[in-house]
Short mmCIF file of C-alpha atoms and ligand atoms in Angstrom, two decimals:
data_model
loop_
_atom_site.label_atom_id
_atom_site.label_comp_id
_atom_site.label_asym_id
_atom_site.label_seq_id
_atom_site.Cartn_x
_atom_site.Cartn_y
_atom_site.Cartn_z
CA UNK A 1 31.67 -20.93 -24.13
CA UNK A 2 28.07 -19.89 -23.57
CA UNK A 3 27.19 -16.85 -21.48
CA UNK A 4 25.05 -17.43 -18.39
CA UNK A 5 22.83 -15.05 -16.43
CA UNK A 6 21.34 -15.41 -12.95
CA UNK A 7 17.90 -14.23 -11.81
CA UNK A 8 16.95 -13.95 -8.15
CA UNK A 9 13.46 -13.93 -6.61
CA UNK A 10 13.73 -12.79 -3.00
CA UNK A 11 10.03 -13.08 -2.17
CA UNK A 12 8.07 -13.37 1.02
CA UNK A 13 8.58 -17.04 1.84
CA UNK A 14 11.85 -17.87 0.12
CA UNK A 15 14.74 -16.90 -2.13
CA UNK A 16 15.01 -18.62 -5.50
CA UNK A 17 17.89 -18.41 -7.95
CA UNK A 18 17.78 -19.56 -11.58
CA UNK A 19 20.77 -19.67 -13.88
CA UNK A 20 19.93 -19.54 -17.58
CA UNK A 21 21.66 -19.33 -20.93
CA UNK A 22 21.68 -15.61 -21.82
CA UNK A 23 20.94 -16.21 -25.50
CA UNK A 24 18.35 -19.00 -25.52
CA UNK A 25 16.99 -18.66 -21.98
CA UNK A 26 17.50 -22.42 -21.38
CA UNK A 27 17.52 -23.35 -17.68
CA UNK A 28 20.97 -24.50 -16.60
CA UNK A 29 20.66 -24.86 -12.82
CA UNK A 30 18.69 -23.47 -9.86
CA UNK A 31 18.52 -23.31 -6.07
CA UNK A 32 16.35 -22.00 -3.26
CA UNK A 33 16.43 -21.26 0.47
CA UNK A 34 13.71 -20.39 2.98
CA UNK A 35 13.05 -16.98 4.54
CA UNK A 36 11.93 -16.64 8.15
CA UNK A 37 8.20 -16.37 8.91
CA UNK A 38 6.71 -13.09 10.03
CA UNK A 39 5.84 -9.67 8.66
CA UNK A 40 9.00 -7.97 9.90
CA UNK A 41 12.31 -9.47 8.87
CA UNK A 42 15.89 -8.29 9.29
CA UNK A 43 17.41 -7.93 5.78
CA UNK A 44 20.41 -9.99 6.92
CA UNK A 45 18.10 -13.04 6.67
CA UNK A 46 17.48 -12.27 2.99
CA UNK A 47 21.21 -11.95 2.48
CA UNK A 48 21.88 -15.31 4.13
CA UNK A 49 19.10 -16.97 2.09
CA UNK A 50 20.50 -15.44 -1.12
CA UNK A 51 23.95 -16.87 -0.38
CA UNK A 52 22.44 -20.27 0.37
CA UNK A 53 20.25 -20.25 -2.76
CA UNK A 54 23.24 -19.26 -4.94
CA UNK A 55 25.27 -22.07 -3.41
CA UNK A 56 22.45 -24.56 -4.03
CA UNK A 57 22.30 -23.33 -7.62
CA UNK A 58 25.94 -24.36 -7.97
CA UNK A 59 27.44 -20.89 -7.49
CA UNK A 60 27.89 -18.10 -10.02
CA UNK A 61 30.62 -19.80 -12.02
CA UNK A 62 30.24 -18.74 -15.68
CA UNK A 63 27.59 -16.12 -14.87
CA UNK A 64 28.11 -12.75 -16.60
CA UNK A 65 25.17 -10.80 -15.13
CA UNK A 66 22.81 -11.01 -12.15
CA UNK A 67 19.47 -9.35 -11.51
CA UNK A 68 17.59 -9.32 -8.21
CA UNK A 69 13.79 -9.16 -8.09
CA UNK A 70 12.14 -9.07 -4.67
CA UNK A 71 8.90 -8.61 -2.76
CA UNK A 72 7.61 -5.05 -3.25
CA UNK A 73 7.13 -2.21 -0.74
CA UNK A 74 9.24 -3.53 2.22
CA UNK A 75 10.70 -0.66 4.27
CA UNK A 76 14.48 -0.97 4.63
CA UNK A 77 15.93 1.89 6.70
CA UNK A 78 19.67 2.54 6.87
CA UNK A 79 21.64 4.86 9.14
CA UNK A 80 24.53 7.20 8.24
CA UNK A 81 26.95 4.24 8.13
CA UNK A 82 24.67 2.10 5.95
CA UNK A 83 23.66 -0.18 8.85
CA UNK A 84 20.07 -1.45 9.04
CA UNK A 85 18.11 0.63 11.58
CA UNK A 86 15.37 -1.93 12.35
CA UNK A 87 13.97 -5.12 10.80
CA UNK A 88 12.17 -4.37 7.54
CA UNK A 89 8.40 -4.02 7.69
CA UNK A 90 7.03 -6.16 4.87
CA UNK A 91 4.21 -5.50 2.37
CA UNK A 92 1.85 -7.74 4.40
CA UNK A 93 2.44 -6.00 7.75
CA UNK A 94 -0.80 -4.17 8.51
CA UNK A 95 0.24 -2.14 11.56
CA UNK A 96 0.52 0.87 9.21
CA UNK A 97 -3.19 0.77 8.26
CA UNK A 98 -4.13 3.82 10.30
CA UNK A 99 -1.10 5.72 9.04
CA UNK A 100 -2.30 5.05 5.47
CA UNK A 101 -5.80 6.31 6.29
CA UNK A 102 -4.33 9.45 7.88
CA UNK A 103 -2.11 10.13 4.86
CA UNK A 104 -5.05 9.82 2.47
CA UNK A 105 -7.00 12.33 4.53
CA UNK A 106 -4.09 14.75 5.00
CA UNK A 107 -3.46 15.09 1.27
CA UNK A 108 -7.13 15.80 0.62
CA UNK A 109 -8.50 12.39 -0.35
CA UNK A 110 -7.75 9.34 -2.51
CA UNK A 111 -8.08 11.27 -5.79
CA UNK A 112 -5.11 13.44 -4.84
CA UNK A 113 -2.90 10.40 -4.21
CA UNK A 114 -4.02 8.60 -7.38
CA UNK A 115 -3.23 11.74 -9.35
CA UNK A 116 0.16 12.26 -7.66
CA UNK A 117 1.62 8.72 -7.70
CA UNK A 118 -0.89 6.51 -9.53
CA UNK A 119 -1.90 4.67 -6.34
CA UNK A 120 -3.79 5.32 -3.13
CA UNK A 121 -1.67 4.23 -0.16
CA UNK A 122 -2.81 1.31 1.97
CA UNK A 123 -0.87 -0.36 4.81
CA UNK A 124 1.41 -2.15 2.32
CA UNK A 125 2.99 0.94 0.77
CA UNK A 126 6.41 2.10 1.99
CA UNK A 127 5.09 5.64 2.55
CA UNK A 128 2.56 4.34 5.12
CA UNK A 129 5.23 2.31 6.92
CA UNK A 130 7.46 5.38 7.16
CA UNK A 131 4.61 7.35 8.72
CA UNK A 132 4.04 4.52 11.21
CA UNK A 133 7.72 4.57 12.17
CA UNK A 134 7.82 8.38 12.52
CA UNK A 135 4.90 8.14 14.96
CA UNK A 136 5.79 5.00 16.90
CA UNK A 137 9.59 4.81 16.77
CA UNK A 138 10.85 8.41 16.61
CA UNK A 139 14.39 7.38 17.58
CA UNK A 140 14.59 4.91 14.67
CA UNK A 141 13.11 7.57 12.38
CA UNK A 142 15.77 10.05 13.52
CA UNK A 143 18.55 7.55 12.77
CA UNK A 144 17.22 6.83 9.27
CA UNK A 145 19.50 8.46 6.69
CA UNK A 146 18.40 6.39 3.67
CA UNK A 147 15.32 4.36 2.75
CA UNK A 148 15.27 1.63 0.14
CA UNK A 149 13.40 -1.54 -0.84
CA UNK A 150 14.33 -5.23 -0.53
CA UNK A 151 15.65 -5.58 -4.10
CA UNK A 152 17.57 -2.28 -3.85
CA UNK A 153 19.25 -3.42 -0.64
CA UNK A 154 20.24 -6.87 -1.95
CA UNK A 155 21.60 -5.38 -5.20
CA UNK A 156 23.58 -2.85 -3.17
CA UNK A 157 25.01 -5.58 -0.93
CA UNK A 158 26.02 -7.63 -3.97
CA UNK A 159 27.83 -4.55 -5.29
CA UNK A 160 29.80 -4.37 -2.03
CA UNK A 161 27.73 -1.52 -0.50
CA UNK A 162 28.99 1.41 -2.62
CA UNK A 163 27.97 5.02 -1.87
CA UNK A 164 24.93 4.99 -4.14
CA UNK A 165 21.93 2.68 -3.83
CA UNK A 166 19.89 2.10 -7.00
CA UNK A 167 16.35 0.99 -7.75
CA UNK A 168 14.17 0.72 -10.87
CA UNK A 169 10.87 2.21 -12.06
CA UNK A 170 8.84 -0.87 -11.12
CA UNK A 171 9.85 -1.08 -7.48
CA UNK A 172 9.98 2.73 -7.04
CA UNK A 173 6.31 2.83 -8.09
CA UNK A 174 5.34 0.84 -4.98
CA UNK A 175 6.77 3.36 -2.52
CA UNK A 176 3.97 5.94 -2.69
CA UNK A 177 6.52 8.73 -3.25
CA UNK A 178 7.54 8.15 -6.87
CA UNK A 179 5.30 8.96 -9.81
CA UNK A 180 5.15 6.47 -12.73
CA UNK A 181 3.58 9.19 -14.90
CA UNK A 182 6.40 11.73 -14.46
CA UNK A 183 9.23 9.35 -13.56
CA UNK A 184 10.19 11.55 -10.59
CA UNK A 185 10.21 11.28 -6.80
CA UNK A 186 7.55 13.22 -4.89
CA UNK A 187 9.73 14.20 -1.96
CA UNK A 188 6.91 16.48 -0.78
CA UNK A 189 4.83 13.35 -0.07
CA UNK A 190 7.74 11.69 1.70
CA UNK A 191 8.14 14.80 3.82
CA UNK A 192 4.39 14.79 4.56
CA UNK A 193 4.62 11.17 5.72
CA UNK A 194 7.95 11.14 7.49
CA UNK A 195 8.67 14.74 8.44
CA UNK A 196 12.06 14.52 6.68
CA UNK A 197 13.49 13.42 3.34
CA UNK A 198 16.08 10.65 3.75
CA UNK A 199 18.37 9.80 0.83
CA UNK A 200 16.59 7.75 -1.84
CA UNK A 201 17.90 5.26 -4.41
CA UNK A 202 18.73 6.47 -7.93
CA UNK A 203 16.04 5.17 -10.32
CA UNK A 204 17.57 3.23 -13.21
CA UNK A 205 16.06 2.51 -16.62
CA UNK A 206 15.10 -1.07 -17.64
CA UNK A 207 18.47 -2.29 -18.95
CA UNK A 208 20.79 0.13 -17.15
CA UNK A 209 23.97 -0.83 -15.39
CA UNK A 210 23.71 -1.16 -11.58
CA UNK A 211 27.43 -1.87 -11.12
CA UNK A 212 29.30 -5.14 -10.68
CA UNK A 213 29.35 -7.80 -8.01
CA UNK A 214 32.09 -7.09 -5.51
CA UNK A 215 34.44 -9.92 -4.57
CA UNK A 216 32.93 -9.80 -1.10
CA UNK A 217 29.44 -9.85 -2.63
CA UNK A 218 29.22 -13.60 -2.85
CA UNK A 219 30.47 -16.28 -0.56
CA UNK A 220 32.11 -18.99 -2.62
CA UNK A 221 33.93 -22.13 -1.71
CA UNK A 222 37.68 -22.26 -2.28
CA UNK A 223 37.36 -24.64 -5.26
CA UNK A 224 35.05 -22.26 -7.13
CA UNK A 225 37.31 -19.30 -6.44
CA UNK A 226 40.36 -21.27 -7.65
CA UNK A 227 38.48 -22.39 -10.79
CA UNK A 228 37.35 -18.87 -11.57
CA UNK A 229 40.89 -17.46 -11.29
CA UNK A 230 40.87 -13.83 -12.37
CA UNK A 231 37.20 -13.76 -13.19
CA UNK A 232 35.60 -11.15 -15.45
CA UNK A 233 33.39 -8.75 -13.49
CA UNK A 234 29.80 -9.94 -13.00
CA UNK A 235 27.43 -7.20 -14.10
CA UNK A 236 24.43 -6.19 -11.98
CA UNK A 237 21.17 -5.36 -13.75
CA UNK A 238 18.76 -2.90 -12.09
CA UNK A 239 16.46 -5.60 -10.65
CA UNK A 240 12.80 -4.85 -9.92
CA UNK A 241 9.74 -5.79 -7.86
CA UNK A 242 8.60 -9.41 -7.97
CA UNK A 243 5.38 -8.77 -9.91
CA UNK A 244 7.23 -6.71 -12.53
CA UNK A 245 9.76 -9.52 -12.91
CA UNK A 246 6.95 -12.09 -13.20
CA UNK A 247 5.44 -10.10 -16.08
CA UNK A 248 8.83 -10.22 -17.83
CA UNK A 249 9.38 -13.89 -16.99
CA UNK A 250 6.05 -15.08 -18.29
CA UNK A 251 6.34 -12.86 -21.39
CA UNK A 252 3.11 -10.94 -20.65
CA UNK A 253 1.91 -8.86 -23.60
CA UNK A 254 -0.76 -6.16 -23.78
CA UNK A 255 -4.09 -8.04 -23.73
CA UNK A 256 -2.88 -10.59 -21.15
CA UNK A 257 -3.80 -10.59 -17.48
CA UNK A 258 -1.49 -12.50 -15.18
CA UNK A 259 -2.93 -13.90 -11.96
CA UNK A 260 -0.27 -14.92 -9.44
CA UNK A 261 -1.09 -17.22 -6.52
CA UNK A 262 1.90 -16.61 -4.26
CA UNK A 263 1.90 -15.44 -0.65
CA UNK A 264 0.03 -12.49 -2.12
CA UNK A 265 -2.58 -12.91 -4.78
CA UNK A 266 -2.10 -10.49 -7.65
CA UNK A 267 -3.81 -9.74 -10.95
CA UNK A 268 -1.91 -7.45 -13.31
CA UNK A 269 -1.54 -6.40 -16.93
CA UNK A 270 1.11 -4.69 -19.04
CA UNK A 271 -0.11 -1.27 -20.23
CA UNK A 272 1.31 1.42 -22.49
CA UNK A 273 0.03 4.34 -20.41
CA UNK A 274 0.08 5.08 -16.66
CA UNK A 275 -3.12 4.46 -14.70
CA UNK A 276 -4.66 5.99 -11.60
CA UNK A 277 -7.65 4.54 -9.75
CA UNK A 278 -9.04 6.78 -6.98
CA UNK A 279 -10.99 3.81 -5.55
CA UNK A 280 -7.58 2.46 -4.53
CA UNK A 281 -8.29 -1.07 -5.82
CA UNK A 282 -5.88 -0.86 -8.76
CA UNK A 283 -2.33 0.24 -8.00
CA UNK A 284 -0.88 2.16 -10.95
CA UNK A 285 2.61 0.66 -10.96
CA UNK A 286 5.36 0.95 -13.56
CA UNK A 287 6.75 -2.24 -15.12
CA UNK A 288 10.30 -3.42 -15.82
CA UNK A 289 10.32 -2.60 -19.55
CA UNK A 290 9.56 1.13 -19.54
CA UNK A 291 5.79 0.51 -19.62
CA UNK A 292 3.20 0.30 -16.84
CA UNK A 293 1.65 -2.43 -14.69
CA UNK A 294 -1.82 -1.78 -13.22
CA UNK A 295 -2.11 -4.34 -10.41
CA UNK A 296 -4.61 -5.52 -7.81
CA UNK A 297 -3.18 -7.30 -4.78
CA UNK A 298 -4.80 -9.45 -2.09
CA UNK A 299 -3.07 -10.47 1.13
CA UNK A 300 -4.49 -13.99 1.08
CA UNK A 301 -3.59 -16.51 -1.59
CA UNK A 302 -1.37 -19.63 -1.37
CA UNK A 303 -1.24 -19.53 2.41
CA UNK A 304 -5.02 -20.02 2.51
CA UNK A 305 -4.32 -23.43 0.98
CA UNK A 306 -1.55 -24.04 3.52
CA UNK A 307 -3.96 -23.13 6.35
CA UNK A 308 -6.72 -25.40 5.01
CA UNK A 309 -4.24 -28.27 4.67
CA UNK A 310 -3.12 -27.68 8.27
CA UNK A 311 -6.72 -27.69 9.54
CA UNK A 312 -7.40 -30.92 7.70
CA UNK A 313 -4.04 -32.42 8.68
CA UNK A 314 -3.16 -33.26 5.08
CA UNK A 315 -0.41 -32.32 2.61
CA UNK A 316 -0.88 -30.27 -0.59
CA UNK A 317 -1.58 -33.33 -2.78
CA UNK A 318 -4.31 -34.64 -0.46
CA UNK A 319 -5.82 -31.16 -0.18
CA UNK A 320 -6.06 -31.12 -3.98
CA UNK A 321 -7.75 -34.53 -3.98
CA UNK A 322 -10.25 -33.46 -1.32
CA UNK A 323 -11.03 -30.15 -3.07
CA UNK A 324 -11.67 -31.96 -6.34
CA UNK A 325 -13.92 -34.50 -4.57
CA UNK A 326 -16.01 -31.65 -3.08
CA UNK A 327 -18.97 -30.50 -5.18
CA UNK A 328 -18.67 -27.25 -7.19
CA UNK A 329 -19.89 -24.49 -4.87
CA UNK A 330 -19.06 -26.72 -1.85
CA UNK A 331 -22.77 -27.26 -1.20
CA UNK A 332 -23.08 -23.59 -0.17
CA UNK A 333 -20.10 -23.60 2.22
CA UNK A 334 -18.19 -20.32 1.71
CA UNK A 335 -14.77 -19.54 3.12
CA UNK A 336 -13.94 -15.83 3.19
CA UNK A 337 -10.15 -16.01 3.32
CA UNK A 338 -9.15 -12.83 5.16
CA UNK A 339 -6.61 -14.74 7.26
CA UNK A 340 -4.08 -11.87 7.30
CA UNK A 341 -6.63 -9.06 7.18
CA UNK A 342 -7.17 -7.90 3.59
CA UNK A 343 -5.76 -5.28 1.27
CA UNK A 344 -8.28 -5.43 -1.62
CA UNK A 345 -10.91 -4.78 -0.37
CA UNK A 346 -9.06 -2.58 2.12
CA UNK A 347 -9.99 -4.37 5.38
CA UNK A 348 -6.69 -4.62 7.28
CA UNK A 349 -8.36 -5.67 10.53
CA UNK A 350 -10.68 -8.31 8.99
CA UNK A 351 -10.46 -12.01 9.83
CA UNK A 352 -11.57 -15.05 7.85
CA UNK A 353 -14.96 -16.67 8.18
CA UNK A 354 -16.85 -19.78 7.21
CA UNK A 355 -20.53 -19.56 6.26
CA UNK A 356 -23.06 -22.16 5.21
CA UNK A 357 -21.91 -24.84 7.63
CA UNK A 358 -24.49 -27.62 7.89
CA UNK A 359 -24.33 -31.31 8.72
CA UNK A 360 -24.06 -31.97 4.99
CA UNK A 361 -21.20 -29.49 4.36
CA UNK A 362 -19.22 -30.44 7.49
CA UNK A 363 -16.84 -32.73 5.60
CA UNK A 364 -13.13 -32.41 4.73
CA UNK A 365 -13.97 -32.36 1.00
CA UNK A 366 -16.42 -29.46 1.38
CA UNK A 367 -13.94 -27.49 3.49
CA UNK A 368 -11.07 -28.07 1.04
CA UNK A 369 -13.28 -27.05 -1.89
CA UNK A 370 -14.51 -23.94 -0.03
CA UNK A 371 -10.90 -22.92 0.74
CA UNK A 372 -9.82 -23.14 -2.90
CA UNK A 373 -12.99 -21.47 -4.14
CA UNK A 374 -12.89 -18.69 -1.52
CA UNK A 375 -9.26 -17.87 -2.30
CA UNK A 376 -10.05 -17.84 -6.04
CA UNK A 377 -13.16 -15.66 -5.51
CA UNK A 378 -10.88 -13.01 -3.94
CA UNK A 379 -8.66 -13.24 -7.03
CA UNK A 380 -11.67 -13.13 -9.38
CA UNK A 381 -12.68 -9.86 -7.72
CA UNK A 382 -9.12 -8.63 -8.29
CA UNK A 383 -9.29 -9.64 -11.94
CA UNK A 384 -12.62 -7.84 -12.37
CA UNK A 385 -11.29 -4.72 -10.61
CA UNK A 386 -8.68 -4.32 -13.37
CA UNK A 387 -11.63 -3.56 -15.66
CA UNK A 388 -10.11 -5.31 -18.67
CA UNK A 389 -11.48 -7.90 -21.04
CA UNK A 390 -8.32 -9.97 -21.32
CA UNK A 391 -7.40 -12.02 -24.37
CA UNK A 392 -5.57 -14.50 -22.11
CA UNK A 393 -5.55 -15.13 -18.34
CA UNK A 394 -2.28 -16.70 -17.23
CA UNK A 395 -2.05 -18.41 -13.83
CA UNK A 396 1.36 -18.50 -12.10
CA UNK A 397 2.91 -18.57 -8.58
CA UNK A 398 3.48 -21.38 -6.08
CA UNK A 399 -0.28 -21.95 -5.69
CA UNK A 400 -0.63 -22.62 -9.44
CA UNK A 401 1.23 -25.89 -8.81
CA UNK A 402 -2.01 -27.12 -7.23
CA UNK A 403 -4.13 -29.19 -9.64
CA UNK A 404 -7.23 -28.16 -7.70
CA UNK A 405 -6.43 -24.47 -8.17
CA UNK A 406 -5.80 -24.99 -11.88
CA UNK A 407 -9.05 -26.94 -12.41
CA UNK A 408 -11.28 -24.82 -10.19
CA UNK A 409 -9.97 -21.42 -11.43
CA UNK A 410 -12.02 -21.38 -14.68
CA UNK A 411 -15.19 -22.26 -12.74
CA UNK A 412 -14.65 -19.16 -10.59
CA UNK A 413 -13.17 -16.74 -13.15
CA UNK A 414 -15.81 -17.67 -15.72
CA UNK A 415 -13.20 -17.93 -18.49
CA UNK A 416 -10.47 -20.33 -19.63
CA UNK A 417 -7.18 -20.16 -17.74
CA UNK A 418 -3.75 -20.73 -19.25
CA UNK A 419 -1.18 -22.30 -16.98
CA UNK A 420 2.45 -22.02 -18.09
CA UNK A 421 4.66 -24.93 -17.10
CA UNK A 422 5.29 -24.71 -13.32
CA UNK A 423 8.39 -22.60 -12.84
CA UNK A 424 9.98 -19.66 -11.10
CA UNK A 425 8.64 -16.84 -13.25
CA UNK A 426 9.86 -14.03 -10.99
CA UNK A 427 13.43 -15.35 -11.00
CA UNK A 428 13.11 -16.04 -14.74
CA UNK A 429 12.05 -12.44 -15.37
CA UNK A 430 15.05 -11.23 -13.39
CA UNK A 431 17.31 -13.52 -15.44
CA UNK A 432 15.81 -12.12 -18.65
CA UNK A 433 16.49 -8.60 -17.38
CA UNK A 434 20.10 -9.60 -16.67
CA UNK A 435 20.41 -10.90 -20.26
CA UNK A 436 18.88 -7.66 -21.51
CA UNK A 437 21.39 -5.57 -19.57
CA UNK A 438 24.20 -7.53 -21.25
CA UNK A 439 22.73 -7.36 -24.75
CA UNK A 440 21.48 -3.75 -24.57
CA UNK A 441 18.75 -2.52 -26.91
CA UNK A 442 15.27 -1.22 -26.32
CA UNK A 443 13.49 -4.55 -25.70
CA UNK A 444 14.45 -7.66 -23.68
CA UNK A 445 15.87 -10.60 -25.62
CA UNK A 446 13.29 -13.02 -27.02
CA UNK A 447 13.43 -16.34 -25.16
CA UNK A 448 11.41 -19.34 -26.33
CA UNK A 449 8.15 -19.63 -24.40
CA UNK A 450 7.53 -22.93 -22.60
CA UNK A 451 4.40 -25.06 -22.99
CA UNK A 452 1.11 -23.71 -21.67
CA UNK A 453 -1.82 -25.90 -20.57
CA UNK A 454 -5.36 -24.62 -21.06
CA UNK A 455 -7.95 -25.28 -18.34
CA UNK A 456 -11.59 -24.81 -19.28
CA UNK A 457 -14.78 -25.46 -17.27
CA UNK A 458 -18.28 -24.06 -16.91
CA UNK A 459 -18.71 -21.32 -14.29
CA UNK A 460 -20.28 -22.55 -11.04
CA UNK A 461 -23.73 -20.94 -10.75
CA UNK A 462 -24.22 -18.64 -7.74
CA UNK A 463 -20.67 -19.07 -6.39
CA UNK A 464 -19.46 -15.47 -6.83
CA UNK A 465 -22.76 -14.11 -5.51
CA UNK A 466 -22.65 -16.30 -2.37
CA UNK A 467 -19.04 -15.24 -1.81
CA UNK A 468 -19.88 -11.53 -2.24
CA UNK A 469 -22.70 -11.91 0.25
CA UNK A 470 -20.50 -13.69 2.83
CA UNK A 471 -17.61 -11.22 2.35
CA UNK A 472 -19.95 -8.28 2.87
CA UNK A 473 -21.29 -9.73 6.15
CA UNK A 474 -18.28 -10.94 8.09
N1 ADP B 1 2.26 -28.47 -5.09
C1 ADP B 1 1.70 -27.42 -4.48
N2 ADP B 1 0.38 -27.39 -4.26
C2 ADP B 1 -0.19 -26.33 -3.67
N3 ADP B 1 0.49 -25.24 -3.27
C3 ADP B 1 1.81 -25.24 -3.45
C4 ADP B 1 2.49 -26.30 -4.06
N4 ADP B 1 3.80 -25.97 -4.10
C5 ADP B 1 3.91 -24.73 -3.53
N5 ADP B 1 2.72 -24.30 -3.14
C6 ADP B 1 2.37 -23.03 -2.49
O1 ADP B 1 3.25 -22.06 -2.90
C7 ADP B 1 3.30 -21.07 -1.90
C8 ADP B 1 4.52 -20.24 -2.11
O2 ADP B 1 4.35 -19.61 -3.37
P1 ADP B 1 5.45 -18.65 -3.95
O3 ADP B 1 4.91 -18.10 -5.23
O4 ADP B 1 6.76 -19.36 -3.99
O5 ADP B 1 5.44 -17.56 -2.79
P2 ADP B 1 6.33 -16.27 -2.56
O6 ADP B 1 6.93 -15.95 -3.90
O7 ADP B 1 5.33 -15.26 -2.12
O8 ADP B 1 7.33 -16.55 -1.50
C9 ADP B 1 3.23 -21.83 -0.59
O9 ADP B 1 2.52 -21.09 0.38
C10 ADP B 1 2.46 -23.10 -0.98
O10 ADP B 1 1.12 -23.01 -0.54
O1 5SP B 2 2.60 -6.15 -2.27
C1 5SP B 2 2.60 -6.80 -3.29
C2 5SP B 2 2.22 -6.19 -4.59
O2 5SP B 2 1.84 -4.85 -4.49
C3 5SP B 2 2.99 -8.25 -3.22
O3 5SP B 2 2.70 -8.92 -4.42
C4 5SP B 2 4.46 -8.38 -2.82
O4 5SP B 2 5.27 -7.96 -3.90
C5 5SP B 2 4.80 -9.77 -2.32
O5 5SP B 2 4.78 -10.72 -3.32
P1 5SP B 2 4.90 -12.31 -3.13
O6 5SP B 2 5.93 -12.60 -2.12
O7 5SP B 2 3.54 -12.82 -2.78
O8 5SP B 2 5.30 -12.79 -4.51
#
């Protein structure tokens, strides 16, 4: 009988589960469930969505190992008994913007942070959220005995909430108090931010053992339980942050840049050495293979398309049609997509804007085109900020399902774009990590890569310049 592995992507908008053959990587079954809206969410909702997604994927029957990847940075605080202290503040919650600015100043400037942990904190980082809580909710801060991240918490719940919580290098690198260069916590920075040092998860290596799923870890129907009988223990892999898992899922190699159009927009690359950018644009994360993952993140990606579709009262397919009908450059109409504030550039209080509106550009097609182009201009800036000359640019994430995004991306990026078959690359990366934890060894198992479509088009003259001008003058 073949061995199966399960990969979980507990990201901002939903939880996805894929079940794959551990040896070949072939997809066997999958399921998903929605997460609530909002930038603070009680972790119990993630737990409920995980159960639902597992059920929709046909349960864990035959699965030998599970790995959970999840949205990065979210602050999950637990009390002495392991109960959640308050709803988690997510990566896209910007109330901690001032706390981040204060922390940068208190340590002596952005260079000091980049040197210490590879990244300069912005509102998204866990360290900034902890400072916000210490200042605004002292009673919750006092009750906080442990701090962990979304994937740590879900893995721990699957294990039946044992004494120790675990994490991995990738997710730890998004806290702001763990150094990818030294592989150690900087509890001095946590103390600076929070005024105390709560217990922190143990940082596991890429294919380490994070325990086994407890019987109570998954809700299963009676028939499945009866079929399973005395089931072999289901191993838990370390899990990781969603971008780290995406890199593993898409098989990113040095020389590739991956651009993900999810709730966040990210551009990242696998690197052999740690990075540190004092400008704060590039976060110097660790990856899920023992390497590193310099990454630029925007707060506004696929939801810009959702917002444009809502304004135009159309669905995603019609938005695509409209955007492709609109002229390249949208006749000078520019949408600056700071709908949730922005992280790169660091403008947490910014709002979106529309420039170049004339009688001629006041059409649904121009607006749809400007929305896709504006969102992609933000990502092109992210790509440029990495400072690499990539061999391949791979486009993934929910937004890459849009034909307009796929066809317009090369006109904005000024280079060909490779689009892997639409899929759940974060969950796939987690599944590959689960297979790796079963097989052992120093590298993840080789799984056959799917088909990749190449999109090529001439760059649209003046587009990036008009966007830069509009973004600089909100
Ligand atoms: N066919 C489609 N066309 C355009 N956008 C799509 C399509 N399918 C999904 N999306 C977009 O995918 C987004 C979710 O992307 P996803 O990567 O799953 O997000 P996350 O992982 O952050 O929860 C939605 O906001 C939606 O805009
Ligand atoms: O904050 C970051 C990266 O630093 C985000 O990329 C989050 O990890 C959320 O990811 P998605 O839900 O958009 O995939």
